[in-house]
């Protein structure tokens, strides 16, 4: 007896595929329904452009946190991109294949370390070092940037390595046959061809940095102030939600959902940019 | 006329595979040499050993001599990058860089750190003219080379070489992705280029070898079976195997 015919399997797969889509849709709808009315209620200006966050007093300005998120993400890019790019060039172009087979899985392992472990190292090792040798409270934009920069390294590295490896060998040979040295070949022929893939990797890393919560809560200090220097402590959008959701009710709870809406918008823009640059890459290669 | 390239007893191994077996060949100046033979006979390998492109492949061992103007390119301490400037290469598939048309042609000049902008523009124009592309492309030098049709791209790759003024141009089946009309254009260009450059072409197409080349080498399983004037090879082959191949009984 035939239990699973072609059609029933197909239908089953359709249901499974759509359930993922449904989950996404429900999450979106829920956040928007809870958050959007709040934003219009309190006024976009009062919500987005004010730094006054005092839920008990009915003040819900998240500007300082938007700035905090952007600072920390920018810092992560400053730390992560040069390291990731240089590492990817070295690994893809200079490393013998047998060493690559050891190092690539190690990089992927780096991506598998739980964020709380990164945060723990940040609190116990990095923050005291910054406090003692550079100044400030230690728990700061700088600490968060360094920790996040390391956390997004695997993303940037593996996508960049893949896109450098995807450049056809004939590109390199073309450059070599014009008398280019190895380094000239890399930066004049290989990297321009791999550019959109590398940018996509950076944007995905950026999305990861802006969405990261646990490690940032542990090392950023979480003070709701407009930071004046990289040594100041900040609170990010994600940290704001995670820190206060336990006891928030009423308007306060809605304010946290609204924070989620802003976060979602930022991440959607980033993902869209990543998709477009990946599409460009595919068209060109 | 002087000998431009002389290959003596060249052996090449990919790990254990013996790809070139004691190949000998003498190329005289300002000639077109065609290398023909069935797939896998070593003709591309031979071509790539003239500008040391095989050095990029792991596990390659080479012995024997390749003399360029009487100097061994493997053992005389000749700088490999200078060598490749003198011996340029056109590949099977056009490999235009992901840059503008202008920057593609200027690539070799930038590699050589030429900074004079006016000079660069002049050379780019001359090279495109020689490659027969100037009239078609002069208004869109800033657009990406990858958007050009393949036959333009292949000529662009030739123009790119001309800009660095090599002495020898190696062509590895340059017409294999092109249609007959584009192929004819490339062949006309080769005849024109012969006045200034030496050309060695690998081709699957025997008619092409007969049409363009002055000398021709027939290779089989890593051996240079016969190397002679093209007219001799095609009308009066000395070796039975060459005869079988050119009459179409084999390969």
XYZ file of C-alpha atoms in Angstrom:
536
model
C 0.000 0.000 0.000
C 1.314 3.377 -0.934
C 1.060 5.752 2.004
C 3.125 8.622 0.728
C 2.288 9.347 -2.877
C 4.122 11.972 -4.870
C 1.344 14.464 -4.234
C 1.030 14.016 -0.516
C 4.796 14.468 -0.083
C 4.671 17.579 -2.179
C 1.791 18.966 -0.135
C 3.557 18.145 3.102
C 6.648 20.011 1.935
C 4.544 22.990 0.946
C 3.002 23.107 4.425
C 6.430 22.919 6.054
C 7.834 25.613 3.805
C 4.934 27.895 4.494
C 5.013 27.354 8.236
C 8.398 29.072 8.349
C 6.957 31.916 6.351
C 3.929 32.042 8.643
C 6.137 32.282 11.711
C 7.962 35.220 10.187
C 4.707 36.865 9.234
C 3.212 36.408 12.705
C 6.287 37.843 14.407
C 6.235 40.827 12.085
C 2.526 41.396 12.556
C 2.764 41.090 16.326
C 5.658 43.498 16.695
C 4.096 46.021 14.342
C 0.667 45.799 15.983
C 2.129 46.299 19.412
C 4.761 48.843 18.484
C 3.361 51.070 15.740
C 0.330 52.461 17.640
C 2.662 53.408 20.472
C 4.993 55.291 18.123
C 2.126 57.302 16.608
C 0.614 57.826 20.014
C 3.691 59.351 21.584
C 4.904 61.012 18.363
C 7.730 59.930 16.073
C 9.829 62.893 17.139
C 9.465 62.252 20.857
C 10.294 58.610 20.326
C 13.156 58.669 17.826
C 14.836 62.012 18.461
C 14.691 62.351 22.238
C 17.278 60.872 24.574
C 15.022 61.020 27.572
C 14.225 57.442 28.577
C 12.290 57.384 31.854
C 9.506 54.835 31.547
C 8.269 55.564 35.071
C 7.814 59.245 34.149
C 6.253 58.410 30.804
C 9.273 59.516 28.785
C 10.270 57.160 26.032
C 13.046 58.675 23.892
C 15.367 56.109 22.319
C 17.745 58.416 20.437
C 20.641 57.611 22.765
C 20.121 53.911 22.133
C 19.945 54.295 18.367
C 23.204 56.218 18.563
C 24.566 53.562 20.927
C 23.691 50.758 18.513
C 25.205 52.600 15.567
C 28.409 53.433 17.481
C 28.898 49.893 18.651
C 28.203 48.524 15.177
C 30.533 51.022 13.555
C 33.191 50.073 16.084
C 32.693 46.387 15.323
C 33.173 47.159 11.619
C 36.341 49.136 12.323
C 37.730 46.209 14.303
C 36.315 43.353 12.220
C 36.610 44.456 8.587
C 40.370 45.070 8.327
C 41.077 41.859 10.242
C 38.542 39.870 8.240
C 39.609 41.191 4.863
C 43.329 40.801 5.488
C 42.729 37.335 6.899
C 40.595 36.301 3.947
C 43.194 37.480 1.425
C 45.917 35.629 3.249
C 43.897 32.448 3.688
C 42.515 32.363 0.142
C 45.600 33.448 -1.785
C 48.693 32.510 0.155
C 47.885 29.528 2.330
C 48.607 26.043 0.972
C 45.482 23.941 0.570
C 46.309 21.465 3.344
C 46.601 24.265 5.918
C 43.342 25.728 4.679
C 41.688 22.420 5.530
C 42.732 22.902 9.162
C 42.065 26.618 9.493
C 38.684 26.920 7.756
C 36.888 24.617 10.258
C 38.587 26.494 13.095
C 37.113 29.739 11.784
C 33.700 28.142 11.591
C 34.130 26.953 15.169
C 34.694 30.576 16.168
C 31.194 31.290 14.869
C 29.811 28.523 17.055
C 31.004 29.906 20.396
C 27.939 31.109 22.367
C 27.726 34.860 22.665
C 27.570 34.694 26.457
C 31.092 33.259 26.404
C 32.304 36.189 24.341
C 30.573 38.500 26.795
C 32.145 36.719 29.755
C 35.629 37.143 28.294
C 34.789 40.783 27.635
C 33.752 41.402 31.230
C 36.533 39.449 32.895
C 39.475 40.271 30.615
C 38.864 43.060 28.144
C 36.943 45.595 30.261
C 39.496 45.590 33.125
C 42.317 46.006 30.605
C 40.603 49.028 29.042
C 39.843 50.509 32.463
C 43.406 50.090 33.691
C 45.356 51.063 30.593
C 43.151 53.453 28.607
C 40.657 54.834 31.074
C 36.918 55.183 31.594
C 34.698 52.622 33.274
C 35.938 49.758 31.089
C 32.462 48.618 30.159
C 32.216 50.812 27.081
C 31.721 51.277 23.359
C 35.313 50.229 22.869
C 34.922 46.966 24.762
C 31.692 46.176 22.928
C 33.258 47.050 19.565
C 36.226 44.767 20.091
C 34.106 41.861 21.288
C 31.604 42.312 18.441
C 34.422 42.790 15.924
C 35.740 39.368 16.874
C 32.251 37.868 16.824
C 31.594 38.997 13.251
C 35.030 37.901 12.034
C 33.931 34.378 11.042
C 31.066 35.746 8.925
C 33.266 38.223 7.088
C 36.117 35.736 6.763
C 34.212 32.801 5.358
C 32.105 34.786 2.895
C 35.142 36.765 1.730
C 37.214 33.603 1.345
C 34.443 32.003 -0.704
C 34.099 34.988 -2.994
C 37.862 35.327 -3.499
C 38.054 31.607 -4.272
C 35.150 31.989 -6.712
C 37.160 34.386 -8.887
C 38.113 32.312 -11.933
C 41.769 31.306 -12.116
C 41.848 32.858 -15.590
C 41.586 36.311 -13.980
C 44.780 35.702 -12.073
C 46.481 34.246 -15.117
C 45.375 37.266 -17.153
C 46.995 39.604 -14.669
C 50.123 37.480 -14.385
C 50.480 37.391 -18.159
C 50.674 41.183 -18.125
C 53.618 41.030 -15.771
C 51.723 41.670 -12.534
C 53.240 40.486 -9.265
C 51.224 38.352 -6.877
C 50.167 41.341 -4.785
C 49.307 43.460 -7.849
C 47.230 40.578 -9.143
C 45.356 40.383 -5.855
C 44.509 44.032 -5.416
C 44.122 44.977 -9.073
C 42.356 41.935 -10.519
C 41.148 39.468 -7.886
C 39.705 41.843 -5.284
C 37.732 43.993 -7.766
C 36.147 40.804 -9.076
C 35.359 39.565 -5.569
C 34.266 42.978 -4.345
C 30.511 42.533 -4.221
C 30.821 39.208 -2.403
C 33.126 40.761 0.160
C 30.731 43.670 0.655
C 27.873 41.220 1.145
C 29.934 39.471 3.822
C 30.598 42.749 5.588
C 26.911 43.681 5.521
C 25.890 40.301 6.913
C 28.480 40.773 9.669
C 27.082 44.217 10.280
C 23.586 42.773 10.654
C 24.930 40.302 13.138
C 26.665 43.066 15.107
C 23.602 45.272 15.309
C 21.386 42.379 16.392
C 23.743 40.897 18.971
C 22.345 41.212 22.493
C 23.864 39.084 25.206
C 27.531 39.925 24.695
C 26.695 43.604 24.321
C 24.652 43.741 27.530
C 27.596 42.262 29.361
C 30.287 44.635 28.082
C 28.662 47.901 26.957
C 27.720 49.221 30.398
C 24.090 49.956 29.433
C 23.864 53.567 30.645
C 21.217 55.539 28.750
C 23.380 58.501 27.783
C 24.562 60.016 24.547
C 28.175 58.797 24.415
C 30.892 61.427 24.097
C 33.841 59.120 23.527
C 34.521 55.433 22.754
C 35.327 54.983 26.454
C 31.800 55.888 27.565
C 29.277 53.230 28.327
C 26.181 52.927 26.118
C 22.939 51.028 25.864
C 21.982 49.515 22.501
C 18.470 48.930 21.166
C 18.751 45.184 21.710
C 20.077 45.619 25.221
C 17.190 47.955 26.051
C 14.617 45.298 25.145
C 16.401 42.483 26.924
C 17.092 44.443 30.093
C 13.586 45.785 30.691
C 11.225 43.222 29.220
C 11.087 41.291 32.488
C 9.160 43.941 34.384
C 7.674 46.183 31.674
C 3.905 46.593 31.547
C 1.455 48.805 29.696
C 3.007 51.719 27.799
C 6.479 50.636 28.856
C 5.928 47.231 27.300
C 4.661 48.805 24.113
C 7.722 51.073 24.057
C 9.923 48.001 24.022
C 7.980 46.594 21.083
C 8.424 49.905 19.325
C 12.167 49.631 19.967
C 11.907 46.261 18.258
C 10.236 47.878 15.247
C 13.143 50.295 14.844
C 15.647 47.462 15.174
C 13.737 45.414 12.623
C 13.733 48.292 10.158
C 17.490 48.793 10.466
C 18.156 45.077 9.964
C 15.761 44.828 7.021
C 17.554 47.649 5.240
C 20.880 45.907 5.837
C 19.607 42.556 4.580
C 18.165 44.176 1.509
C 21.514 45.812 0.772
C 23.220 42.433 1.207
C 20.796 40.720 -1.166
C 21.380 43.333 -3.815
C 25.139 43.128 -3.654
C 25.026 39.318 -3.756
C 22.827 39.552 -6.837
C 25.351 41.892 -8.446
C 28.101 39.407 -7.712
C 26.222 36.567 -9.366
C 25.539 38.613 -12.447
C 29.180 39.520 -12.856
C 30.857 36.135 -12.341
C 66.438 36.154 -39.276
C 67.329 35.482 -35.682
C 65.870 32.755 -33.518
C 63.430 34.308 -31.063
C 62.684 31.257 -29.019
C 64.518 28.002 -28.852
C 63.201 25.102 -26.844
C 65.678 22.328 -26.088
C 64.774 18.965 -24.620
C 61.917 20.336 -22.556
C 60.343 17.819 -20.202
C 57.414 18.644 -17.980
C 55.724 16.518 -15.324
C 52.440 17.064 -13.509
C 53.333 15.019 -10.432
C 53.992 11.674 -12.105
C 52.322 12.394 -15.428
C 54.860 13.070 -18.168
C 53.128 15.839 -20.122
C 55.942 17.049 -22.378
C 58.523 14.603 -23.634
C 61.835 16.105 -24.765
C 60.227 18.755 -26.900
C 62.423 20.726 -29.290
C 61.302 23.738 -31.235
C 62.898 26.778 -32.848
C 60.836 29.890 -33.427
C 62.207 32.507 -35.783
C 61.484 36.188 -35.342
C 58.235 37.792 -36.655
C 56.405 34.604 -37.431
C 53.156 32.941 -36.530
C 53.628 29.472 -35.148
C 50.661 27.149 -34.780
C 50.591 24.161 -32.451
C 48.048 21.537 -33.383
C 47.122 18.135 -32.057
C 44.305 16.299 -30.285
C 43.095 17.313 -26.806
C 45.506 16.509 -24.016
C 48.524 16.261 -26.310
C 50.423 18.931 -24.364
C 50.166 21.838 -26.771
C 48.659 24.201 -24.178
C 51.191 23.003 -21.622
C 53.996 23.762 -24.040
C 52.557 27.198 -24.685
C 52.224 27.925 -20.976
C 55.805 26.942 -20.294
C 57.029 29.738 -22.566
C 55.906 32.421 -20.103
C 56.179 30.202 -17.046
C 52.434 30.148 -16.481
C 52.783 26.511 -15.405
C 54.631 27.729 -12.324
C 51.217 28.587 -10.858
C 50.190 24.942 -10.794
C 51.157 22.761 -7.834
C 53.291 19.733 -8.485
C 54.820 20.789 -11.802
C 58.432 19.847 -12.516
C 60.281 21.097 -15.540
C 63.665 20.328 -17.000
C 65.268 21.338 -20.247
C 65.778 24.791 -21.656
C 63.557 27.507 -23.059
C 65.723 30.214 -24.589
C 64.299 33.644 -25.248
C 66.759 35.654 -27.341
C 69.356 33.092 -26.355
C 68.730 33.318 -22.611
C 67.219 30.473 -20.603
C 64.032 31.721 -18.949
C 64.117 29.052 -16.251
C 67.697 29.004 -15.040
C 69.359 32.300 -15.815
C 67.833 34.362 -13.019
C 65.558 36.178 -15.457
C 62.872 38.008 -13.476
C 59.598 36.132 -13.944
C 57.503 39.322 -14.038
C 59.746 40.904 -16.659
C 59.540 37.683 -18.638
C 55.755 37.771 -18.615
C 55.799 41.368 -19.772
C 57.837 40.260 -22.750
C 55.788 37.121 -23.359
C 52.089 37.863 -22.993
C 49.171 35.481 -23.257
C 45.630 35.388 -24.628
C 43.405 32.719 -23.139
C 40.665 30.402 -24.370
C 37.879 32.320 -22.737
C 38.184 36.089 -22.637
C 39.205 37.044 -19.105
C 38.461 40.747 -19.027
C 38.835 42.152 -15.540
C 35.864 43.463 -13.558
C 36.876 46.999 -14.441
C 36.059 49.564 -17.085
C 37.159 49.058 -20.683
C 39.755 51.788 -20.245
C 41.151 50.280 -17.051
C 41.354 46.852 -18.670
C 43.647 48.162 -21.367
C 45.558 50.346 -18.922
C 46.059 47.418 -16.538
C 49.530 46.485 -17.715
C 50.602 50.121 -17.606
C 49.407 50.464 -14.029
C 51.221 47.240 -13.201
C 54.359 48.843 -14.631
C 53.621 51.943 -12.502
C 53.357 54.281 -15.453
C 51.824 57.458 -13.985
C 51.645 59.860 -16.931
C 47.908 60.156 -17.609
C 48.288 61.548 -21.095
C 50.675 58.795 -22.056
C 48.304 56.166 -20.665
C 45.371 57.545 -22.668
C 47.497 57.556 -25.803
C 48.596 53.967 -25.363
C 45.045 52.839 -24.579
C 43.817 54.468 -27.764
C 46.580 53.032 -29.944
C 46.068 49.562 -28.505
C 42.314 49.674 -29.065
C 42.870 50.919 -32.595
C 45.277 48.106 -33.387
C 42.763 45.633 -31.999
C 40.095 47.174 -34.226
C 37.949 48.207 -31.274
C 38.441 51.953 -31.079
C 35.573 52.997 -33.329
C 33.134 50.690 -31.576
C 34.150 51.448 -28.023
C 35.566 54.976 -27.921
C 32.345 56.414 -26.506
C 31.955 53.899 -23.715
C 35.451 53.485 -22.333
C 34.064 53.940 -18.819
C 31.590 51.062 -18.905
C 32.368 47.659 -17.461
C 34.265 45.370 -19.814
C 32.138 42.464 -18.636
C 29.110 43.908 -20.397
C 30.733 43.612 -23.827
C 29.916 40.689 -26.117
C 32.467 37.887 -26.007
C 34.109 38.669 -29.339
C 34.733 42.229 -28.214
C 36.040 40.975 -24.896
C 38.519 38.663 -26.577
C 39.836 41.492 -28.714
C 39.953 43.665 -25.618
C 42.168 41.036 -24.007
C 44.459 41.273 -27.025
C 44.423 45.075 -26.852
C 45.333 44.776 -23.178
C 48.429 42.812 -24.157
C 49.393 45.190 -26.960
C 49.475 48.034 -24.442
C 52.491 46.519 -22.692
C 54.204 45.807 -26.027
C 55.246 42.221 -25.509
C 57.721 40.612 -27.870
C 55.866 37.330 -28.043
C 52.110 36.774 -27.865
C 50.940 33.324 -26.843
C 47.391 32.457 -27.840
C 45.661 29.467 -26.293
C 42.749 28.630 -28.603
C 41.707 32.281 -28.742
C 38.803 31.636 -31.092
C 37.236 28.621 -29.433
C 34.350 30.655 -28.008
C 33.874 32.832 -31.090
C 31.740 32.510 -34.193
C 33.321 32.232 -37.685
C 33.080 35.943 -38.468
C 34.671 37.009 -35.197
C 37.284 34.295 -35.742
C 38.070 35.729 -39.168
C 38.530 39.190 -37.629
C 40.968 37.813 -35.078
C 42.888 35.997 -37.806
C 43.132 39.159 -39.903
C 44.427 40.927 -36.839
C 47.035 38.253 -36.241
C 48.412 38.670 -39.777
C 48.617 42.413 -39.096
C 50.277 41.917 -35.695
C 52.880 39.593 -37.153
C 54.753 42.602 -38.500
C 55.629 43.685 -34.986
C 55.155 40.681 -32.747
C 55.855 36.980 -32.628
C 52.756 34.895 -32.229
C 52.421 31.323 -31.090
C 48.896 29.960 -31.292
C 47.426 26.731 -30.019
C 44.418 25.685 -32.028
C 42.039 22.805 -32.475
C 41.144 24.104 -35.845
C 43.450 22.785 -38.549
C 42.105 25.168 -41.175
C 42.975 28.021 -38.865
C 46.519 26.761 -38.491
C 46.790 26.419 -42.266
C 45.391 29.903 -42.843
C 47.446 31.950 -40.429
C 50.659 30.203 -39.505
C 54.117 30.223 -41.085
C 55.379 27.293 -39.099
C 53.388 24.516 -37.545
C 54.022 21.870 -34.933
C 51.997 18.686 -34.571
C 51.945 17.239 -31.076
C 50.724 13.892 -29.849
C 50.803 12.529 -26.281
C 53.502 14.973 -25.192
C 55.739 14.442 -28.215
C 56.475 17.026 -30.850
C 55.869 14.689 -33.757
C 56.698 17.118 -36.507
C 57.665 20.765 -36.649
C 58.065 22.408 -40.011
C 56.882 25.061 -42.399
C 53.094 25.098 -42.446
C 52.970 24.486 -46.175
C 55.185 21.418 -45.720
C 53.120 20.053 -42.830
C 49.872 20.317 -44.725
C 51.024 19.256 -48.182
C 53.921 16.980 -47.520
C 53.964 15.649 -43.929
C 57.025 13.542 -43.163
C 55.469 11.543 -40.347
C 52.680 9.033 -40.869
C 50.938 10.238 -37.668
C 50.884 13.842 -38.871
C 49.425 12.715 -42.150
C 46.700 10.731 -40.391
C 45.790 13.740 -38.284
C 45.668 16.381 -40.996
C 43.738 14.144 -43.366
C 41.200 13.594 -40.592
C 41.797 9.884 -40.147
C 42.591 10.470 -36.497
C 41.883 12.999 -33.748
